[in-house]
Amino acid sequence: MTDRSARVIDPQGLQEVLRDLLRLAVVGDHVRWVLSGEGSSDFAKWLSEAVSQWRDWAEKLAKYMTKLDIAPDGRVKTLARDATRQWVPVGWLTTAEARGLLLPRLDELIKWTEEQRSTAIGSDDTSPLAEVESGLRTQMCGLGAR
């Protein structure tokens, strides 16, 4: 068993996962509001549940970071810094367009989360990263990917 002091934690990597979850929640709410056309009601319901999960995972990750003595940074200023990655066009979106916006973001966040989890030496049962990664993979399947 690995000593906790031997763990390698990347504070910036954890911050990035946290910020991506928070950005995704904001984008998800916006997309839900501007959905139109066939299937939009069902997709809006899916999005509402997904946004709730993203916020919940962000909360768990922030608490985990505080246990590691890393100050979580979810300030609007920080979230806006990489807003170009979370770009959403103005106006209404079809369900297909919304899926097209969200799938690459979920895929990217899965990779970030997996990387953060795999670079930490040893196992840490208190880390929410495995839950986030697994949940995001389930959401990807719910969107019809993989």
Short mmCIF file of C-alpha atoms in Angstrom, two decimals, residues 13-105:
data_model
loop_
_atom_site.label_atom_id
_atom_site.label_comp_id
_atom_site.label_asym_id
_atom_site.label_seq_id
_atom_site.Cartn_x
_atom_site.Cartn_y
_atom_site.Cartn_z
CA GLY A 13 -5.10 19.50 -12.99
CA LEU A 14 -7.70 19.25 -10.23
CA GLN A 15 -8.53 22.95 -10.72
CA GLU A 16 -9.03 22.32 -14.45
CA VAL A 17 -11.42 19.43 -13.85
CA LEU A 18 -13.35 21.56 -11.34
CA ARG A 19 -13.57 24.50 -13.73
CA ASP A 20 -14.61 22.28 -16.63
CA LEU A 21 -17.43 20.78 -14.55
CA LEU A 22 -18.63 24.26 -13.57
CA ARG A 23 -18.36 25.56 -17.15
CA LEU A 24 -20.21 22.51 -18.43
CA ALA A 25 -23.02 23.16 -15.95
CA VAL A 26 -23.37 26.77 -17.13
CA VAL A 27 -23.29 25.75 -20.79
CA GLY A 28 -25.73 22.90 -20.10
CA ASP A 29 -28.24 25.27 -18.53
CA HIS A 30 -27.97 27.65 -21.48
CA VAL A 31 -28.34 24.86 -24.03
CA ARG A 32 -31.39 23.55 -22.18
CA TRP A 33 -33.01 26.99 -22.38
CA VAL A 34 -32.47 27.38 -26.13
CA LEU A 35 -33.41 23.90 -27.34
CA SER A 36 -36.03 23.76 -30.05
CA GLY A 37 -37.58 21.24 -32.35
CA GLU A 38 -38.19 17.55 -32.25
CA GLY A 39 -36.89 15.74 -29.17
CA SER A 40 -36.07 18.96 -27.35
CA SER A 41 -38.31 18.19 -24.38
CA ASP A 42 -36.65 14.83 -23.68
CA PHE A 43 -33.19 16.26 -24.22
CA ALA A 44 -33.95 19.22 -21.94
CA LYS A 45 -34.93 16.73 -19.22
CA TRP A 46 -31.68 14.80 -19.75
CA LEU A 47 -29.72 18.06 -19.60
CA SER A 48 -31.42 19.14 -16.39
CA GLU A 49 -30.34 15.91 -14.71
CA ALA A 50 -26.83 16.11 -16.20
CA VAL A 51 -26.35 19.72 -15.03
CA SER A 52 -27.36 18.68 -11.53
CA GLN A 53 -24.78 15.88 -11.60
CA TRP A 54 -22.05 18.20 -12.93
CA ARG A 55 -22.70 20.65 -10.10
CA ASP A 56 -22.76 17.82 -7.54
CA TRP A 57 -19.44 16.44 -8.82
CA ALA A 58 -17.93 19.94 -8.75
CA GLU A 59 -19.01 20.28 -5.13
CA LYS A 60 -17.48 16.90 -4.21
CA LEU A 61 -14.27 17.75 -6.03
CA ALA A 62 -14.05 21.15 -4.30
CA LYS A 63 -14.46 19.47 -0.90
CA TYR A 64 -11.79 16.93 -1.81
CA MET A 65 -9.44 19.72 -2.85
CA THR A 66 -9.91 21.51 0.47
CA LYS A 67 -8.95 18.29 2.27
CA LEU A 68 -5.72 18.37 0.25
CA ASP A 69 -5.20 22.03 1.23
CA ILE A 70 -5.85 23.21 -2.34
CA ALA A 71 -8.12 26.26 -2.53
CA PRO A 72 -10.77 25.47 -5.19
CA ASP A 73 -11.10 28.24 -7.77
CA GLY A 74 -14.59 28.53 -9.22
CA ARG A 75 -14.59 32.30 -9.66
CA VAL A 76 -16.42 33.66 -12.71
CA LYS A 77 -13.20 35.39 -13.80
CA THR A 78 -11.40 32.06 -13.82
CA LEU A 79 -14.24 30.24 -15.56
CA ALA A 80 -14.40 32.91 -18.26
CA ARG A 81 -10.68 32.65 -18.97
CA ASP A 82 -11.20 29.60 -21.18
CA ALA A 83 -14.69 30.52 -22.33
CA THR A 84 -13.75 29.92 -25.95
CA ARG A 85 -13.69 26.19 -25.20
CA GLN A 86 -17.27 26.47 -24.01
CA TRP A 87 -18.55 28.56 -26.90
CA VAL A 88 -22.23 28.22 -27.75
CA PRO A 89 -23.77 30.01 -30.73
CA VAL A 90 -26.42 32.69 -30.25
CA GLY A 91 -30.03 31.64 -30.79
CA TRP A 92 -31.96 28.41 -30.81
CA LEU A 93 -30.34 24.99 -31.03
CA THR A 94 -31.74 21.73 -32.32
CA THR A 95 -31.17 18.61 -30.28
CA ALA A 96 -28.62 17.41 -32.84
CA GLU A 97 -26.70 20.70 -32.62
CA ALA A 98 -26.76 20.55 -28.83
CA ARG A 99 -25.45 16.99 -28.84
CA GLY A 100 -22.73 18.09 -31.24
CA LEU A 101 -21.66 20.80 -28.79
CA LEU A 102 -21.75 18.63 -25.68
CA LEU A 103 -20.19 15.36 -26.87
CA PRO A 104 -16.68 16.76 -27.48
CA ARG A 105 -16.78 18.63 -24.16
#
